[in-house]
Coordinates of C-alpha atoms and ligand atoms in Angstrom, one line a residue:
X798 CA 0.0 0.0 0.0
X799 CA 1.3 3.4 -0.8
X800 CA 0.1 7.1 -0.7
X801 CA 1.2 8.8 -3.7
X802 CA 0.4 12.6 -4.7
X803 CA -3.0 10.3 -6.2
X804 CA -4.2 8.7 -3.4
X805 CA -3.8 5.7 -1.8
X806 CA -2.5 2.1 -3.9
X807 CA -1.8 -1.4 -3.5
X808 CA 1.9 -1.1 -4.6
X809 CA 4.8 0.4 -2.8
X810 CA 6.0 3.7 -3.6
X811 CA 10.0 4.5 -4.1
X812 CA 10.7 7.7 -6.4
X813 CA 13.8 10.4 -7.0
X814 CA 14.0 12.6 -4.0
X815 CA 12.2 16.1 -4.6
X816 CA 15.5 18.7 -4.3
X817 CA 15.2 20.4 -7.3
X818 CA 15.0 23.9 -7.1
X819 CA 15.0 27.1 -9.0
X820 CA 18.6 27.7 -8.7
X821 CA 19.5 24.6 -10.6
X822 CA 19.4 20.7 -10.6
X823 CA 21.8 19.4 -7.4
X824 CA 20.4 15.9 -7.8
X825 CA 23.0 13.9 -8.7
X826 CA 21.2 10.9 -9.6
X827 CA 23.9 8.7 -7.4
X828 CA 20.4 6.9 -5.2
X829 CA 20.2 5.0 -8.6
X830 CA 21.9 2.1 -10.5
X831 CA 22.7 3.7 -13.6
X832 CA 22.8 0.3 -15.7
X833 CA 20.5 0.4 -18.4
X834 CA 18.1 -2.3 -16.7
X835 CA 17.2 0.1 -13.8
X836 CA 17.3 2.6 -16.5
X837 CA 14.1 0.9 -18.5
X838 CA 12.2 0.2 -15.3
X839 CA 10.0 2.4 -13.4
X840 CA 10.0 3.2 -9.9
X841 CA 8.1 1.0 -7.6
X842 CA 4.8 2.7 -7.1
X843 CA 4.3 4.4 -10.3
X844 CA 1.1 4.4 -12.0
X845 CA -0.2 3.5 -15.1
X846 CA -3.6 4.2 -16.0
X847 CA -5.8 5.6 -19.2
X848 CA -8.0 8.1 -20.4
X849 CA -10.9 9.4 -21.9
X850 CA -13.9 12.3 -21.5
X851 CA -17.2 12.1 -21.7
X852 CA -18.7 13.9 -24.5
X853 CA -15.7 12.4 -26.8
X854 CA -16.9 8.2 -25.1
X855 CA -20.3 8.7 -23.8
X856 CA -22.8 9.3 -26.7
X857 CA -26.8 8.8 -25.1
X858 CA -27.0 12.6 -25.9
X859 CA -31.0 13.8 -25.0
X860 CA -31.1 10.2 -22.7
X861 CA -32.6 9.9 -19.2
X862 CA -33.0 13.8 -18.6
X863 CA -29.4 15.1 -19.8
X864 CA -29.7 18.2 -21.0
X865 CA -27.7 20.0 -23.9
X866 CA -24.2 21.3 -23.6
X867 CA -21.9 23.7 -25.9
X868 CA -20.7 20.8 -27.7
X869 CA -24.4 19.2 -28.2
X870 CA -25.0 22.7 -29.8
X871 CA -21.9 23.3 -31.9
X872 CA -22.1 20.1 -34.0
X873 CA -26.3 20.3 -34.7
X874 CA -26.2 24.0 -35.4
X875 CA -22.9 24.0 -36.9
X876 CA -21.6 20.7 -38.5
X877 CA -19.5 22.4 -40.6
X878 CA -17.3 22.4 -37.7
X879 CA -16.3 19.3 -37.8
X880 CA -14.4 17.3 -40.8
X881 CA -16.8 14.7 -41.3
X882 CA -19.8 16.4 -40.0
X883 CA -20.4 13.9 -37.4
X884 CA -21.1 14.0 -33.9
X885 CA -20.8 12.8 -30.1
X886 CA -24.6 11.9 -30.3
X887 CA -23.7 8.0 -29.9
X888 CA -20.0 8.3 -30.1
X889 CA -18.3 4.9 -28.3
X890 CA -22.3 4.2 -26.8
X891 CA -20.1 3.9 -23.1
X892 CA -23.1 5.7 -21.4
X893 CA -24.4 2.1 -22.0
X894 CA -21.1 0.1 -22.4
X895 CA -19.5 1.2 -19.4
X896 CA -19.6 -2.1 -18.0
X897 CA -18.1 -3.6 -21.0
X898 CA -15.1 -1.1 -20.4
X899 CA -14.5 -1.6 -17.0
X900 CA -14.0 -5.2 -17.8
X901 CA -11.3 -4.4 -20.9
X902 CA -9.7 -1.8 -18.4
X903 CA -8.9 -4.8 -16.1
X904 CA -7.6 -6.5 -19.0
X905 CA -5.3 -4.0 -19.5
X906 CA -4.7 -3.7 -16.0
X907 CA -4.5 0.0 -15.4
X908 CA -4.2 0.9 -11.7
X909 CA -6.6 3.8 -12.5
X910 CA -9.3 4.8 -15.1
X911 CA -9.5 8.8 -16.0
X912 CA -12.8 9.6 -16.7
X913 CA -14.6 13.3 -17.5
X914 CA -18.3 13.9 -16.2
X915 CA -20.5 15.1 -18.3
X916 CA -22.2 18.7 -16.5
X917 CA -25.6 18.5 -18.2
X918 CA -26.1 14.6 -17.7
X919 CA -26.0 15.9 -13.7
X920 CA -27.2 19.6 -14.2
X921 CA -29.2 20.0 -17.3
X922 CA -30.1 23.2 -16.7
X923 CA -26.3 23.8 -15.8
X924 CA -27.5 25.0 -11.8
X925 CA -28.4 23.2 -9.0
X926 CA -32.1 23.8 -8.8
X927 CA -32.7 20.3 -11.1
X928 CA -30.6 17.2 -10.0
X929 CA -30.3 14.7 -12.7
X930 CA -31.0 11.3 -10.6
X931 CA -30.3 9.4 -13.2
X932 CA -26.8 11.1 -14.0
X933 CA -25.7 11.0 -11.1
X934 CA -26.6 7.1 -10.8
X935 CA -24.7 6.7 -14.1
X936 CA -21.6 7.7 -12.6
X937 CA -22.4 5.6 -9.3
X938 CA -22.8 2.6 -11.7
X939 CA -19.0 3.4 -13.4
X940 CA -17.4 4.4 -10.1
X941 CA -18.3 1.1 -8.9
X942 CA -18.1 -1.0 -11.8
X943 CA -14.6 -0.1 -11.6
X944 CA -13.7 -0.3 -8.0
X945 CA -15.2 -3.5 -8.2
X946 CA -12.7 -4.7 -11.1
X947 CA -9.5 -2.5 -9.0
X948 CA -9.0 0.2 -10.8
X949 CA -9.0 3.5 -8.9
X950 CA -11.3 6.8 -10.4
X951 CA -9.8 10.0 -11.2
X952 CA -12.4 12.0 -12.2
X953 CA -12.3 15.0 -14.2
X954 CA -14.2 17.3 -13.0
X955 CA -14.5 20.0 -16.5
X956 CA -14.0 18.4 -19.9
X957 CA -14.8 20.8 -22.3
X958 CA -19.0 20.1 -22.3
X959 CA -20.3 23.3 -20.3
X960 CA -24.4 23.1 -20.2
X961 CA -25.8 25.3 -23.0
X962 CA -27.8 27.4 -20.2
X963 CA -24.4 28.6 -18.7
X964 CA -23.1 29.3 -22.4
X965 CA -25.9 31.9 -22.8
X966 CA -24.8 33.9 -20.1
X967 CA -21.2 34.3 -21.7
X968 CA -19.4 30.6 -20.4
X969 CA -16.3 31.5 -19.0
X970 CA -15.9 34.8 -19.6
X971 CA -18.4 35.6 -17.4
X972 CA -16.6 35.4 -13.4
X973 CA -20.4 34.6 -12.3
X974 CA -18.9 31.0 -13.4
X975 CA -16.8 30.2 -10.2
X976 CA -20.2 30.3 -8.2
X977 CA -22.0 27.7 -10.5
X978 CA -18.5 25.5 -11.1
X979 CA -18.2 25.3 -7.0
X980 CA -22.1 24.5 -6.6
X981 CA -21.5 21.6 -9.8
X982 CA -18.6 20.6 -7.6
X983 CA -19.9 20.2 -4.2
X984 CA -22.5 18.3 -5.1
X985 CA -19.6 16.0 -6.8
X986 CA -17.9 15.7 -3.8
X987 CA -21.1 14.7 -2.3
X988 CA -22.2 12.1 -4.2
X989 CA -18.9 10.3 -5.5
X990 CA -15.7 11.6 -3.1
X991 CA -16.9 8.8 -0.3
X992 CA -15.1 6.7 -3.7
X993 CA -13.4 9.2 -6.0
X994 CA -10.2 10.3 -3.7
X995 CA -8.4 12.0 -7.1
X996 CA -9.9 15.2 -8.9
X997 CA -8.9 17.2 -11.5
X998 CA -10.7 20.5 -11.8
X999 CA -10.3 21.3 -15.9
X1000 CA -8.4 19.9 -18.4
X1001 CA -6.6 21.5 -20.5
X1002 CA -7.8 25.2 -20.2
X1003 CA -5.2 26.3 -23.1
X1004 CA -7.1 24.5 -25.2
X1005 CA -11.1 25.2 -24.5
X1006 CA -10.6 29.3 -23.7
X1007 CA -9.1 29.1 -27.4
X1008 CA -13.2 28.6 -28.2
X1009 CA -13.0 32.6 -27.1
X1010 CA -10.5 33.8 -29.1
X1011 CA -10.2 32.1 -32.8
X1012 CA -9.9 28.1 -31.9
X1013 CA -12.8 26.1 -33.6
X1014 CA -13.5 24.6 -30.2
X1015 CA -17.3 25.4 -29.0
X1016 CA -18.3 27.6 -28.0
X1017 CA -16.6 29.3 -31.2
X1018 CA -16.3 32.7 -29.6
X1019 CA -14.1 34.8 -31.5
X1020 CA -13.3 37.5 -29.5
X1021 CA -8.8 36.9 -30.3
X1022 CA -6.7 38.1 -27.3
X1023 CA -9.5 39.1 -25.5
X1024 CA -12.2 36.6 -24.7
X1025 CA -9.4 33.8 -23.8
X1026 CA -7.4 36.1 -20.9
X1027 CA -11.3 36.8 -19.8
X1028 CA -11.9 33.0 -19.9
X1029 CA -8.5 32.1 -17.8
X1030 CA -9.1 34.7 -15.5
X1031 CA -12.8 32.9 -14.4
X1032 CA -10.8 29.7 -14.7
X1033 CA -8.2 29.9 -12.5
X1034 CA -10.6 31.6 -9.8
X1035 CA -13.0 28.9 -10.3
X1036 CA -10.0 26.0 -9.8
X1037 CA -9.0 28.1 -6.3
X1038 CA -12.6 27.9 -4.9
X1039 CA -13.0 24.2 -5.7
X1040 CA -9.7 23.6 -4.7
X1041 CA -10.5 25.4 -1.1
X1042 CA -14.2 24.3 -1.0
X1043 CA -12.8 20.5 -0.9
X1044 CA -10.1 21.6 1.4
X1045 CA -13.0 23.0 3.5
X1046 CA -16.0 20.6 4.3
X1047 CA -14.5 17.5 2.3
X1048 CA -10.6 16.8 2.9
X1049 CA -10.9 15.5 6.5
X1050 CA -13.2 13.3 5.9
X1051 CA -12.7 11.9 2.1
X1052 CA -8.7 12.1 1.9
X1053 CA -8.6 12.7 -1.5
X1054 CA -6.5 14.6 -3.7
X1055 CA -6.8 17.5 -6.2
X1056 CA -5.2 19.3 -8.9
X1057 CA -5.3 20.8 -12.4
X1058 CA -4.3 19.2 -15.9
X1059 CA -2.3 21.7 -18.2
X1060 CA -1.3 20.9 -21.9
X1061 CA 1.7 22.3 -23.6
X1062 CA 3.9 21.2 -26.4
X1063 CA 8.4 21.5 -26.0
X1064 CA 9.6 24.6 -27.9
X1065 CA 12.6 24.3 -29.2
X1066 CA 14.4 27.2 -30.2
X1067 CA 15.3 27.1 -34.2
X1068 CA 18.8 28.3 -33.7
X1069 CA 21.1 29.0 -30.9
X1070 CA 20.1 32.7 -31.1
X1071 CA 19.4 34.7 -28.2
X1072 CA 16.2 35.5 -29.7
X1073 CA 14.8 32.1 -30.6
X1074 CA 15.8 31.1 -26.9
X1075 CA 13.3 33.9 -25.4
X1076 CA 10.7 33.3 -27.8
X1077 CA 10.4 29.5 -26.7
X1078 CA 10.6 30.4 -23.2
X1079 CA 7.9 33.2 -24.3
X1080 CA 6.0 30.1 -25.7
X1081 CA 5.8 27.9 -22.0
X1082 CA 5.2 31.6 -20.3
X1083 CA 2.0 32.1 -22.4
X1084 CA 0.7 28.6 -23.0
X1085 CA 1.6 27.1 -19.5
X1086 CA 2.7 29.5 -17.6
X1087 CA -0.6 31.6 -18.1
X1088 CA -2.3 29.1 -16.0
X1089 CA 0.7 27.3 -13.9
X1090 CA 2.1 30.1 -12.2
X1091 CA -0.7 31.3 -10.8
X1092 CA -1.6 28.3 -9.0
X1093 CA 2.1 26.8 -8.9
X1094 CA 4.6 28.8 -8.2
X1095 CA 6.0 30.7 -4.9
X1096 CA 4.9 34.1 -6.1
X1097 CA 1.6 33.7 -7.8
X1098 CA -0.3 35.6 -10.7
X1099 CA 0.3 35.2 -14.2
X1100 CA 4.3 35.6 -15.1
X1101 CA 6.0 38.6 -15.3
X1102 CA 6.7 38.3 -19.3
X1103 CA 2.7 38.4 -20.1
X1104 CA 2.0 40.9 -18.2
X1105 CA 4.3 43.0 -19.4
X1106 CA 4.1 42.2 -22.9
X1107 CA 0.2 42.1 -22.9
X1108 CA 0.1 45.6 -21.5
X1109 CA 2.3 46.8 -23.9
X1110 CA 0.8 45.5 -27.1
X1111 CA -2.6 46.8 -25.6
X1112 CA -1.5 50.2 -25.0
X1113 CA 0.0 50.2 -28.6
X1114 CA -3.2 48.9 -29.8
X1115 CA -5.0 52.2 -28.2
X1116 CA -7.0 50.1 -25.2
X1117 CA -7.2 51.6 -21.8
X1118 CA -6.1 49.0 -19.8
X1119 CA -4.7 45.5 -20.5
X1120 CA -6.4 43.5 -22.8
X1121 CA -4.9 40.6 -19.1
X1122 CA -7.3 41.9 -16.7
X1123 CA -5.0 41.9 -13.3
X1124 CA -5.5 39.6 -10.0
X1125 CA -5.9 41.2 -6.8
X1126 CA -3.4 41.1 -4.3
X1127 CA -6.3 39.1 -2.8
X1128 CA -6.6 36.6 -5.3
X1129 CA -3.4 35.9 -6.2
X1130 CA -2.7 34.6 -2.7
X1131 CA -6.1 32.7 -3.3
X1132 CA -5.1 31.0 -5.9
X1133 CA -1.6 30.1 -5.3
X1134 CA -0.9 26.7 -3.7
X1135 CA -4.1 25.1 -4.7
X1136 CA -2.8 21.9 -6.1
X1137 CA -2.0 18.4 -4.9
X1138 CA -0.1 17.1 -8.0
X1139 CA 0.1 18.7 -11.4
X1140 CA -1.3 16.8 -14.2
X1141 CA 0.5 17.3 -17.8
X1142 CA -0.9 16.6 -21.0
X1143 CA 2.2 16.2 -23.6
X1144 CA 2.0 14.9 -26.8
X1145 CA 4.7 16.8 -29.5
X1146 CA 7.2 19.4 -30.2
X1147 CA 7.7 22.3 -32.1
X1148 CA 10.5 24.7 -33.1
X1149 CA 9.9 28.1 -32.2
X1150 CA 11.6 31.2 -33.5
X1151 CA 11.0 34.8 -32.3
X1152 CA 8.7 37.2 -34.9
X1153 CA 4.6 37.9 -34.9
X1154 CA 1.7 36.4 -36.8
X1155 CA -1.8 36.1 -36.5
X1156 CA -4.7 39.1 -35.9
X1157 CA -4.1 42.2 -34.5
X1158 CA -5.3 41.6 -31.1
X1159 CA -4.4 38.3 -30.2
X1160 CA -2.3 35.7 -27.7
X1161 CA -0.3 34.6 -30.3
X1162 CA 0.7 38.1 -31.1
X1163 CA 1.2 38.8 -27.5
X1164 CA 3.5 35.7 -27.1
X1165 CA 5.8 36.5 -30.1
X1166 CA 7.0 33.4 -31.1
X1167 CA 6.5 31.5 -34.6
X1168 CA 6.2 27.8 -34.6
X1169 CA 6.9 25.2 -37.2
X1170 CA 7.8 21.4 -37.0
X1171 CA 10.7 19.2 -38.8
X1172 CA 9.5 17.7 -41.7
X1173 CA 12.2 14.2 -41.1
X1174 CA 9.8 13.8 -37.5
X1175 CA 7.7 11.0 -37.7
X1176 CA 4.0 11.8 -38.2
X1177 CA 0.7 10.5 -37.0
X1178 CA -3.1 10.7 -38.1
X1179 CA -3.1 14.4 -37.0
X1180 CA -0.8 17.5 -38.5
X1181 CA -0.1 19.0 -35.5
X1182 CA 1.1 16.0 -33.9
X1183 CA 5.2 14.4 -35.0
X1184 CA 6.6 12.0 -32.7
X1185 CA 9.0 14.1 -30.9
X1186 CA 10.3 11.8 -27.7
X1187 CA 13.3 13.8 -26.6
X1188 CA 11.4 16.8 -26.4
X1189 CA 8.9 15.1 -23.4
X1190 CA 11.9 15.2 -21.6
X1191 CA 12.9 18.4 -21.5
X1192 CA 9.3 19.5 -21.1
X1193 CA 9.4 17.8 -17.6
X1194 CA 12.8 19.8 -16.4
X1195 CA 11.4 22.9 -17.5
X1196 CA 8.7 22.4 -15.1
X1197 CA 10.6 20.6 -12.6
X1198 CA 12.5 23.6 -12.5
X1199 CA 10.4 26.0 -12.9
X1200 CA 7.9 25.4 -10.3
X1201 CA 10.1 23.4 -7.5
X1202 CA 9.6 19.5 -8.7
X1203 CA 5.8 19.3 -7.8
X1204 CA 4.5 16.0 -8.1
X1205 CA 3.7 15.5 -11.8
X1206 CA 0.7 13.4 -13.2
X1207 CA 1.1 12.8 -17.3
X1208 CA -2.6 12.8 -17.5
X1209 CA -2.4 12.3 -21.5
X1210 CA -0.2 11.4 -24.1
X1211 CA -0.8 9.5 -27.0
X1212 CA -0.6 9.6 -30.9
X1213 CA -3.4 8.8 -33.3
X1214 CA -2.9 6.2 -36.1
X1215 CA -1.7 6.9 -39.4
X1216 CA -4.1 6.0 -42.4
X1217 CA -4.7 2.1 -42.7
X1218 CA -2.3 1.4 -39.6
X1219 CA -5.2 -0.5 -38.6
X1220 CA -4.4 -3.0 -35.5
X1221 CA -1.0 -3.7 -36.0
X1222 CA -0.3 -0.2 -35.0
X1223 CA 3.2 0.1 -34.5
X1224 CA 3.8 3.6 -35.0
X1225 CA 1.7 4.1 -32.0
X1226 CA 3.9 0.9 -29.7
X1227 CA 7.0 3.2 -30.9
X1228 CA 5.6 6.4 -29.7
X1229 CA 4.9 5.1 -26.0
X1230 CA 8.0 3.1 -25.8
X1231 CA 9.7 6.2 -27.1
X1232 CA 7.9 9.0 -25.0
X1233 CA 8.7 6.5 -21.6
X1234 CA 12.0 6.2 -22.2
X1235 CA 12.3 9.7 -22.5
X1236 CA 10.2 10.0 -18.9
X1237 CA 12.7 7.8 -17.1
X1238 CA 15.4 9.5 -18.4
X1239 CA 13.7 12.6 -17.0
X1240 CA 13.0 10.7 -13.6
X1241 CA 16.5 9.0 -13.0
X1242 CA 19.0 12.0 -14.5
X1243 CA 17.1 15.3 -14.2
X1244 CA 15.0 13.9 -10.6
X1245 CA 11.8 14.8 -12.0
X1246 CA 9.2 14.0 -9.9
X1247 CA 7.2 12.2 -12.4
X1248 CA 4.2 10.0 -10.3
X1249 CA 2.3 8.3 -12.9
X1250 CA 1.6 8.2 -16.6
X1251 CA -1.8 7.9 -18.5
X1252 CA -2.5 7.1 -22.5
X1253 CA -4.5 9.2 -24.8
X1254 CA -7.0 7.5 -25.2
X1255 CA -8.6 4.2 -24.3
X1256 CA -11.2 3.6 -26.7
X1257 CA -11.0 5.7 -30.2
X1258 CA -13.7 8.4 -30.0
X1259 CA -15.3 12.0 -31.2
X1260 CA -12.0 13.4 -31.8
X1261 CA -13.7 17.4 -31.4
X1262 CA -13.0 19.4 -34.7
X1263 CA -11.6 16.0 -36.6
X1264 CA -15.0 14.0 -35.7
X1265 CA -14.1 10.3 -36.0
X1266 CA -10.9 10.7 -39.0
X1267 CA -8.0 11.1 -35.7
X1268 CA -8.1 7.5 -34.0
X1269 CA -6.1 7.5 -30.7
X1270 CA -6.9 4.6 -28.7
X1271 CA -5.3 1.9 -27.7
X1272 CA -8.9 -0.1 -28.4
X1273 CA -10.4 -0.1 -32.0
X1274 CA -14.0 0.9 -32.3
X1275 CA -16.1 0.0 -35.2
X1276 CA -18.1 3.3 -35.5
X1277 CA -20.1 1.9 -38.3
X1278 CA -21.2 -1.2 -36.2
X1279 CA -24.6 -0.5 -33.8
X1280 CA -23.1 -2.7 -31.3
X1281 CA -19.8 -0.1 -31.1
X1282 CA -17.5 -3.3 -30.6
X1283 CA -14.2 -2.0 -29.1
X1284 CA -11.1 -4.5 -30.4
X1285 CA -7.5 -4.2 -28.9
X1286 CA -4.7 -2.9 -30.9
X1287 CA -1.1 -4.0 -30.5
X1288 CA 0.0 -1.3 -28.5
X1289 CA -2.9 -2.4 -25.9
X1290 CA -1.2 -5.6 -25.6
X1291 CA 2.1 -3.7 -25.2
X1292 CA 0.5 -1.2 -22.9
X1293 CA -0.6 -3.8 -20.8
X1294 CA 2.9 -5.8 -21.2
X1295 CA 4.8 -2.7 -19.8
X1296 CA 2.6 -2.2 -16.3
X1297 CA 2.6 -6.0 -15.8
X1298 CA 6.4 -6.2 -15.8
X1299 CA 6.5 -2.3 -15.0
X1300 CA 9.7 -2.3 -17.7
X1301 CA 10.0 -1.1 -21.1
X1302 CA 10.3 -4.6 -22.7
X1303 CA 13.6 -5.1 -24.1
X1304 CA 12.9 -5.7 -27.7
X1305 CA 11.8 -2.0 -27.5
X1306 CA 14.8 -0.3 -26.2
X1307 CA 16.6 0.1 -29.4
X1308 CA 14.6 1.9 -31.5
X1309 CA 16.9 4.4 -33.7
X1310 CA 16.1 8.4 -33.3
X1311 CA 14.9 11.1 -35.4
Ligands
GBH132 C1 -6.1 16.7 -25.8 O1 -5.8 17.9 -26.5 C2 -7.5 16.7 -25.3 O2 -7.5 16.8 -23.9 C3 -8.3 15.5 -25.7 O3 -9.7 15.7 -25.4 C4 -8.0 15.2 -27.1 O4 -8.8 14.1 -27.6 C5 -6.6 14.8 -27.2 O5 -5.7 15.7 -26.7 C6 -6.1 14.5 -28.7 O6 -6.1 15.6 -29.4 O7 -5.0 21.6 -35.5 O8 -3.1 23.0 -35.2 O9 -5.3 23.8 -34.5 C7 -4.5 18.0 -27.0 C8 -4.1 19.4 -27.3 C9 -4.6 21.4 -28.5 C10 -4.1 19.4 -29.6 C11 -5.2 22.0 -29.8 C12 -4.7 19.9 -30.9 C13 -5.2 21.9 -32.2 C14 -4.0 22.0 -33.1 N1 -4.7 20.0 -28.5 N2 -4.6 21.4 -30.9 S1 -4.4 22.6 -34.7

């Protein structure tokens, strides 16, 4: 039995001492056996797990009293959004397959399942004055369908799928937000944390604020360098007050654990210039930084490059005040700290070279960095994603450093098949093998604090803006088949190889770089 930064699990725990700190890396790495069979196994009491969200698995739409949310709305009213014009409506059917998963999780034999719930199956009308009974016994049923099987919850709390009613009065660029996220929460807490002892607030608020600015995410807001610092400012003070409301009235008694799951792709500079360095630095400070230091680091608020740069630009641009409305001295103490682990979605790299591009206002203006990719990297189903493992590595010591080793979740990471890869999907087997090998390297040389690692995705699914054309599970699904039947690729049986044995197998440790 162990207590990790998760929670508590039936293995024993043994990880690199936390001593990094801001000044540097001291950790010599000397507590470990540098031969190259320590060097491909993980840590006793790492854990493995997998991942998926609920609009992207769940289908049952307009079933048993859910009502509609911003992605609901988007693809009816808007199709056109996505590739193939096709929807969540049914997606992976899981709202009526969960048992079926739960049993091919245990297959795979994940410690822990990551799972999003879906706002409007609990609130349709997005507040608390109609409980969903039936929503919330759908979860009931998962939650214990799985702790019957032993695999642990970790439940996100915000996956992208805010009710339509909340939408109508401006999402989350409206601050009213925090008090209807903390009410959604509570009653969370209530009904699940007696089982549910790991939470993460949002995931990936990068990502969904860019549905403010000019992202095609719902709720296709474009309101560019605007609407997103108005949507990250009602995040982050919504993430504080669950953060404390848990610490409050349920800690004591549930024992769980909470934190925050941030995305963000390596930037590496394009040449050794001093400029190309600071732009890619620029890059983490606007993309993770944004939302990181706020909550993470020892002085709070957003980092001193974006404010600075942000007022700038706005003043240039003839606005009043910065376009970054600023924290209180208040707030900022409100928000920093509240975090049990950080979770990290990585998947890729880019290079990044200093210049600007993009409308006149916007965050990628603000930033000041240009981004482009190798051509020689190996690619996947999607453009944006080349298999990039080296760069995972030096993702993790930025933040290591950065923000004083905090315990660090990889809540995804995955790649999504190439056209006809089919089952025998080796370019996927590569990329994990690859992308671990990079993590340990980050664990046993640099002391990252790296606690457990989680695939993108378990099942293929509704893959937002690409509809059903990007695949990234580690399970086939037949789409066109009524039944949804969910097959296991290779890198499932690989997956499950490498937490069974808890070592990258051997006939995987030699695969040749690009
Ligand atoms: C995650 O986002 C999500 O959490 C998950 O729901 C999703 O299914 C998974 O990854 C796979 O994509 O086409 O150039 O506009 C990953 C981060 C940020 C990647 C936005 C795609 C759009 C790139 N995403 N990005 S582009």
């Amino acid at each position: 039995m162990v207590t990790s930064a998760l929670g508590t699990y039936n293995v024993r725990l043994y990880g690199p001492p936390a001593m990094l700190t801001r000044q540097g890396l001291p950790y010599s790495g000397k507590y470990f056996l540098k031969d190259s069979e320590k060097n491909f196994t993980f840590p006793v009491g790492f854990l493995f797990g997998t991942a998926s969200s609920s609009y992207q698995i769940e289908g049952a739409w307009n079933e048993d009293g859910k009502g509609v949310n911003i992605w609901d709305e988007l693809v009816h009213k808007h199709p056109e959004y996505v590739v193939d014009r096709s929807s969540g409506d049914v997606a992976c059917d899981s709202y009526h397959r969960y048992r079926q998963d739960a049993q091919l999780l245990k297959n795979l034999g994940v410690h822990f399942y990551r799972f999003s719930i879906s706002w409007s199956r609990i609130l349709p009308t997005g507040h608390v004055n109609v409980v969903n009974q039936a929503g919330i016994q759908y979860y009931n049923n998962l939650i214990n369908e799985l702790l019957a099987n032993g695999i642990k919850p970790l439940v996100t709390i915000y996956h992208w799928d805010l009710p339509q009613p909340l939408q109508d009065l401006g999402g989350w660029a409206n601050p009213v937000m925090a008090d209807y996220f903390e009410d959604y929460a509570y009653l969370l807490f209530s009904n699940f944390g007696d089982r549910v002892k790991a939470w993460i607030t949002f995931n990936e608020p990068d990502s969904f604020t860019g549905g403010y600015g000019t992202s095609g995410y719902a709720p296709t807001f474009h309101a560019p360098g605007i609407g997103e610092y108005l949507a990250t400012r009602t995040v982050l003070l919504s993430h504080a007050r669950v953060y404390h409301l848990y610490q409050a009235y349920f800690q004591k008694l549930q024992r769980g654990k909470l934190g925050i799951t941030l995305n963000i792709h390596w930037c590496e500079p394009l040449t050794n210039s001093t400029e190309d360095i600071k732009a890619c630095e620029r890059y983490q400070q606007f993309k993770l930084g944004l939302f990181a230091h706020p909550i993470f680091s020892y002085e709070g608020d957003y980092p001193e490059i974006v404010k600075l740069r942000v007022g700038q630009k706005s003043k240039e641009e003839g606005f009043r005040n910065s376009r970054l409305p600023p924290f209180s001295l208040k707030e900022i103490d409100y928000i920093k700290g509240t975090w049990d682990f950080f979770g990290l979605n990585h998947y890729t790299t880019v290079y990044g070279t200093s210049g600007e591009e993009g409308p006149i206002p916007s965050i990628s203006r603000d930033a000041g960095v240009i981004t482009s990719q190798d051509p020689a990297w190996y690619s996947t189903g999607s453009p944006w994603l080349k298999v990039v493992p080296w760069g995972f590595r030096k993702q993790l010591k930025w933040i290591a450093q950065e923000y004083n080793n905090p315990p660090v979740l990889i809540t995804e990471s995955g790649y999504s098949d190439l056209p006809n890869e089919g089952l025998n999907d080796v370019g996927r087997v590569y990329y994990y093998t690859s992308y671990m090998t990079e993590m340990l390297k980050a664990i046993y040389e640099d002391g990252c604090n790296v606690i457990g690692f989680c695939a993108w995705s378990f099942l293929d699914n509704f893959e937002w803006n690409s509809g059903y054309t990007e695949k990234f599970g580690l399970y086939s699904v037949d789409f066109s088949d009524p039944s949804r039947p969910r097959v296991p690729k290779k890198s499932a049986h690989v997956y499950s190889e490498i937490i069974r044995s808890r070592q990258i197998p051997m006939r995987y440790r030699f695969w040749r770089e690009k």
